[in-house]
CSV table of C-alpha atoms and ligand atoms in Angstrom, one decimal:
chain,number,residue,atom,x,y,z
A,1,UNK,CA,91.2,103.2,134.0
A,2,UNK,CA,93.9,102.8,136.7
A,3,UNK,CA,97.6,102.4,135.8
A,4,UNK,CA,97.7,98.8,137.0
A,5,UNK,CA,94.8,97.7,134.9
A,6,UNK,CA,96.2,99.6,131.9
A,7,UNK,CA,99.5,97.8,132.2
A,8,UNK,CA,97.7,94.4,132.5
A,9,UNK,CA,95.8,95.1,129.3
A,10,UNK,CA,98.9,96.3,127.5
A,11,UNK,CA,100.6,93.1,128.4
A,12,UNK,CA,97.7,91.1,127.2
A,13,UNK,CA,97.7,92.9,123.9
A,14,UNK,CA,101.4,92.4,123.4
A,15,UNK,CA,101.1,88.6,124.2
A,16,UNK,CA,98.1,88.1,122.0
A,17,UNK,CA,99.6,90.0,119.1
A,18,UNK,CA,102.8,88.1,119.3
A,19,UNK,CA,101.0,84.7,119.5
A,20,UNK,CA,99.0,85.6,116.4
A,21,UNK,CA,102.0,87.0,114.5
A,22,UNK,CA,103.8,83.7,115.0
A,23,UNK,CA,100.9,82.2,112.9
A,24,UNK,CA,101.3,85.0,110.3
A,25,UNK,CA,97.9,86.3,111.4
A,26,UNK,CA,98.2,90.1,112.1
A,27,UNK,CA,94.6,90.8,113.0
A,28,UNK,CA,93.0,87.7,114.7
A,29,UNK,CA,93.8,89.0,118.1
A,30,UNK,CA,91.5,92.0,117.9
A,31,UNK,CA,88.4,89.7,117.9
A,32,UNK,CA,89.8,87.9,121.0
A,33,UNK,CA,90.1,91.2,122.8
A,34,UNK,CA,86.5,92.1,122.0
A,35,UNK,CA,85.0,88.7,122.9
A,36,UNK,CA,87.0,88.4,126.1
A,37,UNK,CA,85.7,91.8,127.2
A,38,UNK,CA,82.2,90.3,127.5
A,39,UNK,CA,80.7,93.8,126.8
A,40,UNK,CA,82.9,95.6,129.4
A,41,UNK,CA,84.7,98.5,127.7
A,42,UNK,CA,87.2,98.6,130.6
A,43,UNK,CA,88.7,95.5,129.1
A,44,UNK,CA,89.5,97.2,125.8
A,45,UNK,CA,92.6,99.5,126.3
A,46,UNK,CA,91.8,101.7,123.3
A,47,UNK,CA,88.1,102.2,124.0
A,48,UNK,CA,87.4,105.7,125.3
A,49,UNK,CA,83.6,105.5,124.8
A,50,UNK,CA,83.7,109.0,123.3
A,51,UNK,CA,84.8,110.5,120.0
A,52,UNK,CA,88.5,111.4,119.6
A,53,UNK,CA,88.9,115.0,120.9
A,54,UNK,CA,90.9,115.9,117.7
A,55,UNK,CA,88.0,114.7,115.5
A,56,UNK,CA,85.6,116.8,117.6
A,57,UNK,CA,87.8,119.9,117.2
A,58,UNK,CA,88.3,119.3,113.5
A,59,UNK,CA,84.6,119.0,112.9
A,60,UNK,CA,83.7,122.2,114.7
A,61,UNK,CA,84.8,124.3,111.6
A,62,UNK,CA,83.7,121.9,108.8
A,63,UNK,CA,80.5,121.3,107.0
A,64,UNK,CA,80.3,117.6,106.1
A,65,UNK,CA,76.5,117.4,105.4
A,66,UNK,CA,75.7,114.7,102.9
A,67,UNK,CA,79.4,113.7,102.4
A,68,UNK,CA,80.1,110.1,101.8
A,69,UNK,CA,82.2,109.1,104.8
A,70,UNK,CA,84.1,106.0,105.8
A,71,UNK,CA,85.4,105.1,109.2
A,72,UNK,CA,88.1,102.4,109.1
A,73,UNK,CA,88.7,100.1,112.1
A,74,UNK,CA,85.8,101.7,113.8
A,75,UNK,CA,86.2,99.9,117.2
A,76,UNK,CA,83.2,100.7,119.4
A,77,UNK,CA,81.7,103.3,117.1
A,78,UNK,CA,82.1,106.7,118.9
A,79,UNK,CA,83.9,108.4,116.0
A,80,UNK,CA,81.5,107.1,113.4
A,81,UNK,CA,78.5,108.2,115.4
A,82,UNK,CA,79.9,111.7,115.7
A,83,UNK,CA,80.6,111.9,111.9
A,84,UNK,CA,77.0,110.8,111.3
A,85,UNK,CA,75.6,113.3,113.8
A,86,UNK,CA,77.3,116.0,111.7
A,87,UNK,CA,75.3,115.1,108.7
A,88,UNK,CA,77.5,112.7,106.7
A,89,UNK,CA,76.4,109.4,105.3
A,90,UNK,CA,78.6,107.1,107.2
A,91,UNK,CA,79.9,103.6,106.5
A,92,UNK,CA,82.0,102.1,109.3
A,93,UNK,CA,83.8,98.8,109.3
A,94,UNK,CA,86.0,96.7,111.5
A,95,UNK,CA,87.6,93.3,111.1
A,96,UNK,CA,86.4,92.1,114.4
A,97,UNK,CA,82.8,90.8,114.2
A,98,UNK,CA,82.3,91.4,118.0
A,99,UNK,CA,83.2,95.1,117.7
A,100,UNK,CA,80.6,95.5,115.0
A,101,UNK,CA,78.0,93.6,117.0
A,102,UNK,CA,78.9,95.9,120.0
A,103,UNK,CA,78.5,99.1,117.9
A,104,UNK,CA,75.0,97.9,116.7
A,105,UNK,CA,73.9,97.2,120.2
A,106,UNK,CA,75.2,100.5,121.6
A,107,UNK,CA,73.8,102.6,118.8
A,108,UNK,CA,70.7,100.7,117.8
A,109,UNK,CA,69.0,103.7,116.1
A,110,UNK,CA,72.1,104.7,114.3
A,111,UNK,CA,72.2,105.9,110.7
A,112,UNK,CA,75.7,104.5,110.4
A,113,UNK,CA,76.1,101.5,108.1
A,114,UNK,CA,78.2,99.2,110.3
A,115,UNK,CA,79.8,96.0,108.9
A,116,UNK,CA,82.6,93.5,109.2
A,117,UNK,CA,85.3,93.8,106.7
A,118,UNK,CA,89.1,93.6,106.3
A,119,UNK,CA,90.8,96.7,105.1
A,120,UNK,CA,93.2,94.6,103.1
A,121,UNK,CA,90.4,92.8,101.3
A,122,UNK,CA,87.9,95.4,100.4
A,123,UNK,CA,85.9,95.2,97.2
A,124,UNK,CA,87.4,97.1,94.2
A,125,UNK,CA,84.2,99.1,93.8
A,126,UNK,CA,85.1,101.0,97.0
A,127,UNK,CA,88.1,102.6,95.3
A,128,UNK,CA,88.2,106.4,94.8
A,129,UNK,CA,84.6,106.6,96.2
A,130,UNK,CA,84.6,108.4,99.5
A,131,UNK,CA,84.6,112.2,100.3
A,132,UNK,CA,85.9,111.8,103.8
A,133,UNK,CA,87.8,109.0,105.5
A,134,UNK,CA,88.6,108.8,109.2
A,135,UNK,CA,91.2,106.3,110.5
A,136,UNK,CA,92.1,106.4,114.1
A,137,UNK,CA,94.9,104.1,115.4
A,138,UNK,CA,94.4,101.3,112.9
A,139,UNK,CA,97.6,101.9,110.9
A,140,UNK,CA,99.6,101.8,114.2
A,141,UNK,CA,97.8,98.7,115.3
A,142,UNK,CA,99.2,96.7,112.4
A,143,UNK,CA,102.9,95.7,112.1
A,144,UNK,CA,105.5,97.4,110.0
A,145,UNK,CA,105.8,94.3,107.7
A,146,UNK,CA,102.4,95.1,106.2
A,147,UNK,CA,102.5,98.9,106.5
A,148,UNK,CA,102.9,99.7,102.8
A,149,UNK,CA,99.9,97.5,102.1
A,150,UNK,CA,97.8,99.1,104.8
A,151,UNK,CA,98.6,102.7,103.7
A,152,UNK,CA,97.9,101.8,100.1
A,153,UNK,CA,94.6,100.2,101.0
A,154,UNK,CA,93.5,103.4,102.8
A,155,UNK,CA,94.9,105.8,100.2
A,156,UNK,CA,93.1,104.3,97.3
A,157,UNK,CA,89.6,104.6,98.8
A,158,UNK,CA,89.3,108.4,98.6
A,159,UNK,CA,87.9,110.5,95.7
A,160,UNK,CA,90.1,113.3,94.3
A,161,UNK,CA,89.6,116.4,96.4
A,162,UNK,CA,88.5,114.2,99.3
A,163,UNK,CA,89.8,114.5,102.9
A,164,UNK,CA,91.6,111.8,104.8
A,165,UNK,CA,92.1,112.2,108.6
A,166,UNK,CA,94.6,110.0,110.3
A,167,UNK,CA,95.0,109.8,114.1
A,168,UNK,CA,98.2,108.1,115.1
A,169,UNK,CA,101.2,107.9,117.3
A,170,UNK,CA,104.3,109.2,115.6
A,171,UNK,CA,107.8,107.9,115.8
A,172,UNK,CA,110.9,110.0,115.2
A,173,UNK,CA,113.2,107.4,113.8
A,174,UNK,CA,113.1,104.5,111.5
A,175,UNK,CA,113.9,102.0,114.2
A,176,UNK,CA,111.4,99.1,114.5
A,177,UNK,CA,109.2,100.0,117.5
A,178,UNK,CA,108.2,97.4,120.1
A,179,UNK,CA,104.5,97.2,119.4
A,180,UNK,CA,101.6,97.0,119.3
A,181,UNK,CA,101.1,99.9,118.8
A,182,UNK,CA,103.8,100.5,116.2
A,183,UNK,CA,103.9,104.3,115.8
A,184,UNK,CA,104.1,105.6,112.3
A,185,UNK,CA,107.1,107.4,110.8
A,186,UNK,CA,107.2,110.4,108.5
A,187,UNK,CA,108.8,108.2,105.8
A,188,UNK,CA,105.9,105.8,106.0
A,189,UNK,CA,103.4,108.7,105.8
A,190,UNK,CA,105.2,110.0,102.8
A,191,UNK,CA,103.8,107.0,100.9
A,192,UNK,CA,100.5,108.9,100.7
A,193,UNK,CA,102.1,111.4,98.2
A,194,UNK,CA,102.3,108.5,95.7
A,195,UNK,CA,98.5,108.5,95.6
A,196,UNK,CA,98.2,112.3,95.2
A,197,UNK,CA,97.9,113.3,98.9
A,198,UNK,CA,99.1,116.5,100.4
A,199,UNK,CA,99.2,117.3,104.1
A,200,UNK,CA,96.9,120.2,105.0
A,201,UNK,CA,97.1,120.5,108.8
A,202,UNK,CA,98.5,118.6,111.7
A,203,UNK,CA,97.0,118.9,115.2
A,204,UNK,CA,99.3,117.5,117.9
A,205,UNK,CA,97.6,115.5,120.6
A,206,UNK,CA,98.7,114.5,124.0
A,207,UNK,CA,96.6,111.7,125.7
A,208,UNK,CA,96.1,112.7,129.4
A,209,UNK,CA,96.9,109.1,130.3
A,210,UNK,CA,100.1,109.0,128.2
A,211,UNK,CA,101.4,112.6,128.0
A,212,UNK,CA,104.9,111.6,126.9
A,213,UNK,CA,103.6,109.9,123.7
A,214,UNK,CA,103.6,112.0,120.5
A,215,UNK,CA,100.3,111.7,118.6
A,216,UNK,CA,98.5,113.8,116.0
A,217,UNK,CA,95.5,114.2,113.8
A,218,UNK,CA,96.8,114.7,110.3
A,219,UNK,CA,94.5,116.1,107.6
A,220,UNK,CA,95.3,115.3,104.0
A,221,UNK,CA,93.7,116.2,100.8
A,222,UNK,CA,93.8,114.0,97.7
A,223,UNK,CA,94.8,116.4,95.0
A,224,UNK,CA,94.8,113.8,92.2
A,225,UNK,CA,94.5,110.1,91.7
B,1,SAM,C1,93.6,100.2,118.2
B,1,SAM,S1,92.0,99.9,117.7
B,1,SAM,C2,91.3,101.5,117.4
B,1,SAM,C3,89.8,101.5,117.3
B,1,SAM,C4,89.2,102.9,117.0
B,1,SAM,N1,89.5,103.3,115.6
B,1,SAM,C5,89.6,103.9,118.0
B,1,SAM,O1,90.4,104.7,117.7
B,1,SAM,O2,89.1,103.8,119.1
B,1,SAM,C6,92.2,99.2,116.0
B,1,SAM,C7,91.0,98.7,115.4
B,1,SAM,O3,91.2,98.4,114.1
B,1,SAM,C8,90.6,97.2,113.8
B,1,SAM,N2,91.4,96.5,112.7
B,1,SAM,C9,92.6,96.1,112.7
B,1,SAM,N3,93.0,95.6,111.5
B,1,SAM,C10,92.0,95.8,110.7
B,1,SAM,C11,91.7,95.5,109.3
B,1,SAM,N4,92.7,94.9,108.5
B,1,SAM,N5,90.5,95.8,108.8
B,1,SAM,C12,89.6,96.4,109.5
B,1,SAM,N6,89.7,96.7,110.8
B,1,SAM,C13,90.9,96.4,111.4
B,1,SAM,C14,90.6,96.4,115.1
B,1,SAM,O4,89.7,95.4,115.2
B,1,SAM,C15,90.4,97.5,116.1
B,1,SAM,O5,89.0,97.7,116.3
């Protein structure tokens, strides 16, 4: 995607997110992005149409056969498909109905169980029930005012001894960033320790289109409930 197009889409995202925030709706704009795209991934600035390279690398040395896996905010489905290819039983959800429709169309023979759901309104029966959770760029896509709620919602889904993988932009200081995206701070991530999480590894990542931006895949294990 060329620089001009990327800037145009970034502006669209900022304007839409702001418009919805004024109505106290932090997520309604995602559906607008997917429907406006009319099936063209070039209109979705975060759609790479391939799994995240950090997830690919992490999976190279892991056996996830038959693990119960969850992909949060799955977007157009590339990460969920990779996790399923590696043998896990994958559930993937997104709040935007059009993204889920798009996933089902793209991967019509998929073993992934795709569905529409809001991370902040999941059924209680999901709690402490997954072996592996992958979240890429969903925390950072939601504003700081609901960050504690978002992190809690993710943290309570994993079984003890399970693995959580977070792909996110990181920010150095506690200043309020000008999002979306709103990069995540170390202090915000430290909330995970309240739910028994310990950081295992951190793989730094530099997006070729945005080399100056600090990102990482962080692997956590849930040591206890
Ligand atoms: C920046 S995109 C990232 C998509 C994908 N994970 C990726 O890395 O390509 C954020 C995704 O999270 C979804 N999302 C945002 N808030 C959500 C929520 N509360 N529950 C479920 N999905 C959500 C959006 O619809 C969007 O698809």
